[in-house]
Amino acid sequence: MPFRMTEMVGCEFPLFAFSHCRDVVAAASRAGGFGVLGAVSYTPEQLEHELAWIDDHVEGKPYGVDVLIPEVQAVDHSVSADAIIAQIPSQYRDFTRQLLRECGIADDVGAPQGGSQAPNTSLGQELLEVSFNHPVRLIANALGTAPPEMIAAGKKYGIPVAALVGAKEHALKQVAAGVDVIVAQGGEGGGHCGDVSTIVLVPEVIQAIEEAGADIPVLAAGGIMNGRQMAGMMAMGAAGAWCGSVWLASPEAETTPVFREKMIAAGSRDTIRSKHRTGKYSRQLKSEWHDRWEAAGLPALPMPLMSLLAEPVLRALDQAAVAGNPKAQALSSYWVGQGLGLVKDSRGVGTIVQDFKADFAAGFEGLAANLE
């Protein structure tokens, strides 16, 4: 069955698999979906290595890359990473050190990582240039309005540019900027998300785009974990589904075995939108990490201070959790959406894609039967 998005990017089925793990990206594309590598945390050298690996393992199937080019380059080049880290208040450092000590982990293991090198505000542009050296079929901007540099590069190479939004106002800004695809992510989604639900946001964005006189496909995102949900979103006018959390319990995912077990055991009410990881609201698996911050009465630091403090600590806790440390296991968390309640086991990425196809067909067949 031809779909607008499959014709645009060359995949078989309009299921877009966002992941920070190259194995998930390649497996999803091989199975007929469209893998999208989240590349925000990579250096250009690392991204080159990851994309070369995907090229060798994707069997010629299409895939995309999600990067971040800030709308406003507001970082002072004269400020070093060490100077930024020095802004983290001592009571916050003491708090995370205490957490590590209680788990029997040396507190220097989770210390913020700095260096004399000044932050590179052009990194997103460099990642974009690396991406265009590979046969990518879609570029997505992870946060904020897609800048002119990204739009121009997409047109130059003939590659569609997508942008994620959490409100119809954001979608209209993206349309004005010239993006080719909108990903409307509802508050059920994992990672950074807004507070409007997917079932409200998707038709609202579609209607706003139509009223603006634009003809841009909208992918539905946030809490979508099976093909029946995808069929429902497409019945409302979406051109496909953009999914991230559904892959996290898979053996190919970057998540730890401890998190996978916790995710499978959890229900839809076991997530939390919290600032106590990056400094901005993002949905994560609720754990003692969030309880301890709330009990301490320490408000989240602004981005990037909160992530510079939290990420090394959380990595150290994950390592200890995998080694069998029960206190670290209780603190372990990761980004995940409310749809985790629909995940009952650990299935391979290829199996998930095939299950999506079957469920999608069943959903539309059931709707057609009711119409008859």
Short mmCIF file of C-alpha atoms in Angstrom, two decimals:
data_model
loop_
_atom_site.label_atom_id
_atom_site.label_comp_id
_atom_site.label_asym_id
_atom_site.label_seq_id
_atom_site.Cartn_x
_atom_site.Cartn_y
_atom_site.Cartn_z
CA MET A 1 0.00 0.00 0.00
CA PRO A 2 1.53 3.35 -0.99
CA PHE A 3 1.68 6.07 1.67
CA ARG A 4 2.74 9.68 1.30
CA MET A 5 5.66 9.30 3.70
CA THR A 6 6.89 6.05 2.18
CA GLU A 7 7.08 7.76 -1.19
CA MET A 8 8.88 10.73 0.36
CA VAL A 9 11.63 8.77 2.16
CA GLY A 10 11.64 5.43 0.34
CA CYS A 11 10.61 3.05 3.12
CA GLU A 12 7.97 0.33 2.94
CA PHE A 13 5.81 1.25 5.95
CA PRO A 14 5.46 4.74 7.56
CA LEU A 15 6.67 3.69 11.01
CA PHE A 16 9.56 5.94 12.06
CA ALA A 17 11.81 4.41 14.70
CA PHE A 18 13.68 7.06 16.66
CA SER A 19 16.58 5.69 18.70
CA HIS A 20 19.96 6.65 20.09
CA CYS A 21 21.13 3.13 19.20
CA ARG A 22 22.42 2.28 15.73
CA ASP A 23 21.29 -1.36 16.09
CA VAL A 24 17.66 -0.27 16.52
CA VAL A 25 17.89 2.10 13.55
CA ALA A 26 19.30 -0.54 11.21
CA ALA A 27 16.93 -3.29 12.36
CA ALA A 28 13.85 -1.08 11.98
CA SER A 29 14.81 -0.04 8.45
CA ARG A 30 15.65 -3.62 7.43
CA ALA A 31 12.18 -4.68 8.60
CA GLY A 32 10.46 -2.10 6.39
CA GLY A 33 10.15 0.82 8.79
CA PHE A 34 12.39 3.88 8.86
CA GLY A 35 15.11 4.14 11.49
CA VAL A 36 16.16 7.59 12.72
CA LEU A 37 19.39 7.94 14.68
CA GLY A 38 19.33 10.46 17.53
CA ALA A 39 22.74 12.07 17.05
CA VAL A 40 22.59 15.05 19.42
CA SER A 41 25.14 13.63 21.88
CA TYR A 42 27.72 12.59 19.26
CA THR A 43 30.85 14.35 18.14
CA PRO A 44 31.28 14.58 14.34
CA GLU A 45 33.87 11.77 14.50
CA GLN A 46 31.53 9.54 16.48
CA LEU A 47 28.63 10.23 14.13
CA GLU A 48 30.79 9.36 11.12
CA HIS A 49 31.62 6.02 12.75
CA GLU A 50 27.96 5.29 13.62
CA LEU A 51 26.63 6.17 10.17
CA ALA A 52 29.31 4.12 8.45
CA TRP A 53 28.22 1.15 10.59
CA ILE A 54 24.56 1.71 9.70
CA ASP A 55 25.44 1.90 6.00
CA ASP A 56 27.08 -1.51 6.32
CA HIS A 57 24.15 -3.10 8.20
CA VAL A 58 21.00 -1.53 6.78
CA GLU A 59 21.02 -3.63 3.57
CA GLY A 60 20.48 -0.58 1.40
CA LYS A 61 17.26 0.42 3.19
CA PRO A 62 16.62 4.11 3.97
CA TYR A 63 17.24 5.79 7.31
CA GLY A 64 17.49 9.28 8.80
CA VAL A 65 19.32 11.35 11.40
CA ASP A 66 18.03 13.60 14.18
CA VAL A 67 20.41 16.46 15.04
CA LEU A 68 20.15 19.74 16.93
CA ILE A 69 21.00 23.10 15.45
CA PRO A 70 20.08 25.79 18.00
CA GLU A 71 17.76 28.47 16.67
CA VAL A 72 19.87 31.08 18.46
CA GLN A 73 23.60 30.54 18.98
CA ALA A 74 23.69 32.12 22.45
CA VAL A 75 26.69 30.41 24.02
CA ASP A 76 29.65 32.62 24.85
CA HIS A 77 32.71 31.13 23.11
CA SER A 78 34.97 32.58 25.82
CA VAL A 79 33.41 30.40 28.52
CA SER A 80 35.00 26.98 29.00
CA ALA A 81 33.14 23.80 29.92
CA ASP A 82 34.95 23.84 33.28
CA ALA A 83 33.67 27.36 33.92
CA ILE A 84 30.11 26.25 33.19
CA ILE A 85 30.43 23.26 35.53
CA ALA A 86 31.81 25.55 38.24
CA GLN A 87 28.37 27.23 38.31
CA ILE A 88 26.81 24.08 39.82
CA PRO A 89 26.03 24.95 43.48
CA SER A 90 27.92 23.03 46.15
CA GLN A 91 24.75 21.70 47.80
CA TYR A 92 23.79 19.99 44.54
CA ARG A 93 27.21 18.37 44.23
CA ASP A 94 26.99 17.26 47.86
CA PHE A 95 23.55 15.76 47.26
CA THR A 96 24.66 13.61 44.32
CA ARG A 97 27.82 12.55 46.11
CA GLN A 98 25.70 11.36 49.02
CA LEU A 99 23.51 9.32 46.68
CA LEU A 100 26.58 7.60 45.26
CA ARG A 101 28.07 6.94 48.71
CA GLU A 102 24.84 5.31 49.88
CA CYS A 103 25.16 2.94 46.91
CA GLY A 104 28.80 2.18 47.74
CA ILE A 105 30.03 4.05 44.66
CA ALA A 106 33.04 6.37 44.79
CA ASP A 107 31.64 9.87 44.41
CA ASP A 108 34.37 10.93 41.97
CA VAL A 109 33.00 8.36 39.48
CA GLY A 110 29.92 10.52 38.97
CA ALA A 111 31.70 13.87 38.92
CA PRO A 112 30.73 16.34 36.15
CA GLN A 113 33.10 16.09 33.19
CA GLY A 114 34.64 19.33 31.96
CA GLY A 115 37.73 20.39 30.07
CA SER A 116 39.34 23.56 28.85
CA GLN A 117 37.70 23.41 25.44
CA ALA A 118 34.99 26.04 24.98
CA PRO A 119 31.54 24.73 23.99
CA ASN A 120 31.19 24.36 20.23
CA THR A 121 28.02 26.11 19.16
CA SER A 122 28.49 25.01 15.54
CA LEU A 123 28.41 21.33 16.47
CA GLY A 124 24.90 20.79 15.09
CA GLN A 125 25.96 22.17 11.72
CA GLU A 126 29.01 19.89 11.70
CA LEU A 127 26.81 16.87 12.46
CA LEU A 128 24.57 17.89 9.60
CA GLU A 129 27.54 18.00 7.22
CA VAL A 130 28.64 14.53 8.33
CA SER A 131 25.12 13.22 7.75
CA PHE A 132 25.01 14.46 4.17
CA ASN A 133 28.10 12.37 3.40
CA HIS A 134 25.90 9.30 3.88
CA PRO A 135 22.74 8.13 2.07
CA VAL A 136 20.34 9.58 4.67
CA ARG A 137 16.76 10.17 3.47
CA LEU A 138 15.51 12.46 6.27
CA ILE A 139 16.98 15.06 8.63
CA ALA A 140 15.10 16.02 11.79
CA ASN A 141 15.69 18.93 14.14
CA ALA A 142 15.38 17.82 17.74
CA LEU A 143 14.46 21.04 19.49
CA GLY A 144 13.15 24.45 18.48
CA THR A 145 12.46 25.91 15.05
CA ALA A 146 14.52 24.44 12.23
CA PRO A 147 17.07 27.17 11.34
CA PRO A 148 17.58 28.47 7.79
CA GLU A 149 20.90 26.61 7.52
CA MET A 150 19.14 23.27 7.94
CA ILE A 151 16.32 24.13 5.53
CA ALA A 152 18.81 25.31 2.90
CA ALA A 153 20.97 22.20 3.29
CA GLY A 154 17.95 19.91 2.94
CA LYS A 155 16.92 21.62 -0.29
CA LYS A 156 20.50 21.51 -1.60
CA TYR A 157 20.73 17.74 -1.12
CA GLY A 158 17.09 16.98 -1.87
CA ILE A 159 16.47 15.56 1.60
CA PRO A 160 13.26 16.31 3.55
CA VAL A 161 13.64 18.21 6.82
CA ALA A 162 11.41 17.25 9.76
CA ALA A 163 10.82 19.08 13.02
CA LEU A 164 9.27 18.00 16.33
CA VAL A 165 6.55 20.12 17.92
CA GLY A 166 4.42 19.94 21.05
CA ALA A 167 1.88 22.65 20.25
CA LYS A 168 0.05 23.94 17.18
CA GLU A 169 1.77 27.34 17.58
CA HIS A 170 5.14 25.62 17.27
CA ALA A 171 3.92 23.75 14.19
CA LEU A 172 2.95 26.99 12.46
CA LYS A 173 6.42 28.43 13.17
CA GLN A 174 7.96 25.34 11.58
CA VAL A 175 5.72 25.69 8.54
CA ALA A 176 6.80 29.32 8.17
CA ALA A 177 10.44 28.22 8.48
CA GLY A 178 9.99 25.86 5.52
CA VAL A 179 10.13 22.34 6.99
CA ASP A 180 8.87 19.41 4.93
CA VAL A 181 7.51 17.18 7.72
CA ILE A 182 6.01 17.91 11.15
CA VAL A 183 6.30 15.41 14.01
CA ALA A 184 3.53 16.23 16.51
CA GLN A 185 4.60 14.72 19.84
CA GLY A 186 2.04 14.58 22.61
CA GLY A 187 2.74 14.71 26.32
CA GLU A 188 2.55 10.91 26.61
CA GLY A 189 5.90 10.63 24.86
CA GLY A 190 9.24 9.94 26.47
CA GLY A 191 12.02 12.49 26.62
CA HIS A 192 11.31 16.19 26.22
CA CYS A 193 7.61 16.67 25.66
CA GLY A 194 4.83 19.15 26.28
CA ASP A 195 1.62 18.71 28.22
CA VAL A 196 -0.95 18.38 25.40
CA SER A 197 -2.06 14.79 24.80
CA THR A 198 -1.35 13.10 21.48
CA ILE A 199 -5.01 12.48 20.65
CA VAL A 200 -5.67 16.24 20.98
CA LEU A 201 -2.40 17.55 19.55
CA VAL A 202 -2.30 15.59 16.27
CA PRO A 203 -5.68 16.69 14.83
CA GLU A 204 -5.13 20.21 16.18
CA VAL A 205 -1.79 20.49 14.35
CA ILE A 206 -3.23 18.99 11.16
CA GLN A 207 -6.13 21.44 11.22
CA ALA A 208 -3.86 24.42 11.91
CA ILE A 209 -1.58 23.51 8.99
CA GLU A 210 -4.55 23.10 6.65
CA GLU A 211 -6.01 26.45 7.74
CA ALA A 212 -2.63 28.06 7.06
CA GLY A 213 -2.91 26.84 3.48
CA ALA A 214 0.06 24.48 3.75
CA ASP A 215 0.31 20.88 2.56
CA ILE A 216 2.80 19.27 4.93
CA PRO A 217 2.54 15.70 6.27
CA VAL A 218 2.24 15.24 10.03
CA LEU A 219 3.65 12.24 11.87
CA ALA A 220 1.96 11.33 15.15
CA ALA A 221 4.18 10.75 18.19
CA GLY A 222 3.71 10.19 21.90
CA GLY A 223 2.49 6.97 23.53
CA ILE A 224 2.11 5.04 20.26
CA MET A 225 3.18 1.46 20.95
CA ASN A 226 1.25 -0.68 18.45
CA GLY A 227 -0.24 -0.69 14.98
CA ARG A 228 -3.83 -0.19 16.11
CA GLN A 229 -2.87 3.10 17.73
CA MET A 230 -1.01 4.02 14.55
CA ALA A 231 -4.10 3.23 12.48
CA GLY A 232 -6.16 5.46 14.76
CA MET A 233 -3.74 8.35 14.32
CA MET A 234 -3.77 7.91 10.54
CA ALA A 235 -7.57 7.77 10.56
CA MET A 236 -7.36 11.28 12.07
CA GLY A 237 -5.13 12.44 9.22
CA ALA A 238 -1.58 11.61 10.34
CA ALA A 239 0.80 10.43 7.62
CA GLY A 240 2.50 7.87 9.86
CA ALA A 241 3.86 7.30 13.36
CA TRP A 242 7.09 8.39 15.03
CA CYS A 243 7.94 6.07 17.93
CA GLY A 244 10.78 5.98 20.46
CA SER A 245 9.74 4.23 23.67
CA VAL A 246 8.47 1.05 22.02
CA TRP A 247 12.04 0.00 21.16
CA LEU A 248 13.51 0.49 24.66
CA ALA A 249 12.71 -2.99 25.95
CA SER A 250 14.28 -4.62 22.89
CA PRO A 251 17.59 -6.49 23.17
CA GLU A 252 19.04 -4.17 20.50
CA ALA A 253 18.32 -1.00 22.52
CA GLU A 254 20.91 1.07 24.39
CA THR A 255 19.05 0.51 27.67
CA THR A 256 20.38 -1.69 30.47
CA PRO A 257 18.84 -5.07 31.33
CA VAL A 258 17.81 -3.56 34.67
CA PHE A 259 15.82 -0.80 32.98
CA ARG A 260 14.22 -3.23 30.53
CA GLU A 261 12.96 -5.37 33.41
CA LYS A 262 11.63 -2.30 35.23
CA MET A 263 9.96 -1.05 32.04
CA ILE A 264 8.22 -4.36 31.35
CA ALA A 265 6.97 -4.53 34.96
CA ALA A 266 5.78 -0.90 34.99
CA GLY A 267 2.37 0.52 34.15
CA SER A 268 1.29 3.66 32.34
CA ARG A 269 1.16 5.62 35.61
CA ASP A 270 4.77 4.82 36.47
CA THR A 271 6.34 7.67 34.48
CA ILE A 272 6.95 11.26 35.51
CA ARG A 273 7.59 14.56 33.74
CA SER A 274 10.56 15.91 35.65
CA LYS A 275 13.23 18.57 35.26
CA HIS A 276 15.65 16.63 37.47
CA ARG A 277 17.63 15.21 34.58
CA THR A 278 18.17 17.90 31.96
CA GLY A 279 16.74 21.05 33.48
CA LYS A 280 13.69 20.96 31.20
CA TYR A 281 10.63 18.77 31.55
CA SER A 282 11.14 15.30 30.11
CA ARG A 283 9.19 12.11 30.72
CA GLN A 284 11.10 9.31 32.46
CA LEU A 285 10.48 6.10 34.37
CA LYS A 286 9.71 7.17 37.93
CA SER A 287 12.26 5.93 40.44
CA GLU A 288 13.86 6.83 43.75
CA TRP A 289 15.98 9.31 41.80
CA HIS A 290 12.96 11.60 41.50
CA ASP A 291 11.71 10.88 45.03
CA ARG A 292 15.05 11.82 46.56
CA TRP A 293 15.28 15.12 44.69
CA GLU A 294 11.76 16.05 45.70
CA ALA A 295 12.41 15.11 49.33
CA ALA A 296 15.57 17.22 49.35
CA GLY A 297 13.61 20.25 48.18
CA LEU A 298 16.23 21.12 45.58
CA PRO A 299 14.66 22.61 42.44
CA ALA A 300 16.16 21.50 39.14
CA LEU A 301 19.07 23.54 37.83
CA PRO A 302 18.66 25.17 34.41
CA MET A 303 19.91 23.49 31.25
CA PRO A 304 22.77 22.59 30.75
CA LEU A 305 23.81 22.60 34.44
CA MET A 306 21.31 19.93 35.47
CA SER A 307 22.36 17.47 32.78
CA LEU A 308 26.07 18.12 33.41
CA LEU A 309 25.47 17.21 37.04
CA ALA A 310 22.98 14.38 36.61
CA GLU A 311 24.16 12.37 33.61
CA PRO A 312 27.53 11.19 35.02
CA VAL A 313 25.77 10.17 38.24
CA LEU A 314 23.03 8.29 36.41
CA ARG A 315 25.61 6.47 34.26
CA ALA A 316 27.46 5.40 37.39
CA LEU A 317 24.21 4.21 38.95
CA ASP A 318 23.35 2.22 35.81
CA GLN A 319 26.71 0.44 35.90
CA ALA A 320 26.25 -0.43 39.56
CA ALA A 321 22.66 -1.55 38.93
CA VAL A 322 23.76 -3.96 36.20
CA ALA A 323 26.39 -5.32 38.59
CA GLY A 324 23.59 -6.20 41.02
CA ASN A 325 23.59 -3.24 43.39
CA PRO A 326 19.98 -3.08 44.72
CA LYS A 327 20.19 0.54 45.90
CA ALA A 328 21.42 1.63 42.49
CA GLN A 329 18.67 -0.40 40.85
CA ALA A 330 16.05 1.53 42.84
CA LEU A 331 17.52 4.82 41.58
CA SER A 332 17.90 3.69 37.97
CA SER A 333 15.76 5.50 35.40
CA TYR A 334 15.61 6.39 31.71
CA TRP A 335 13.45 8.39 29.33
CA VAL A 336 10.24 6.57 28.41
CA GLY A 337 6.64 7.41 27.54
CA GLN A 338 3.36 6.45 29.18
CA GLY A 339 2.83 3.76 26.57
CA LEU A 340 5.23 1.50 28.45
CA GLY A 341 2.17 -0.10 30.04
CA LEU A 342 1.51 -1.76 26.66
CA VAL A 343 4.94 -3.43 26.63
CA LYS A 344 4.72 -6.88 28.19
CA ASP A 345 7.95 -8.52 27.04
CA SER A 346 11.29 -7.97 25.33
CA ARG A 347 10.86 -8.40 21.59
CA GLY A 348 13.37 -7.79 18.83
CA VAL A 349 13.03 -4.62 16.76
CA GLY A 350 12.22 -6.52 13.57
CA THR A 351 9.44 -8.42 15.35
CA ILE A 352 7.99 -5.16 16.67
CA VAL A 353 7.87 -3.68 13.17
CA GLN A 354 6.13 -6.76 11.79
CA ASP A 355 3.64 -6.72 14.69
CA PHE A 356 2.94 -3.05 13.94
CA LYS A 357 2.13 -3.94 10.34
CA ALA A 358 -0.24 -6.73 11.35
CA ASP A 359 -1.97 -4.65 14.03
CA PHE A 360 -2.25 -1.69 11.66
CA ALA A 361 -3.99 -3.83 9.03
CA ALA A 362 -6.30 -5.35 11.65
CA GLY A 363 -7.22 -1.91 12.92
CA PHE A 364 -8.25 -0.64 9.51
CA GLU A 365 -10.02 -3.87 8.65
CA GLY A 366 -12.08 -3.56 11.83
CA LEU A 367 -12.98 0.03 10.99
CA ALA A 368 -13.95 -0.90 7.45
CA ALA A 369 -16.12 -3.77 8.71
CA ASN A 370 -17.98 -1.38 11.04
CA LEU A 371 -18.56 1.04 8.17
CA GLU A 372 -20.05 -1.76 6.07
#
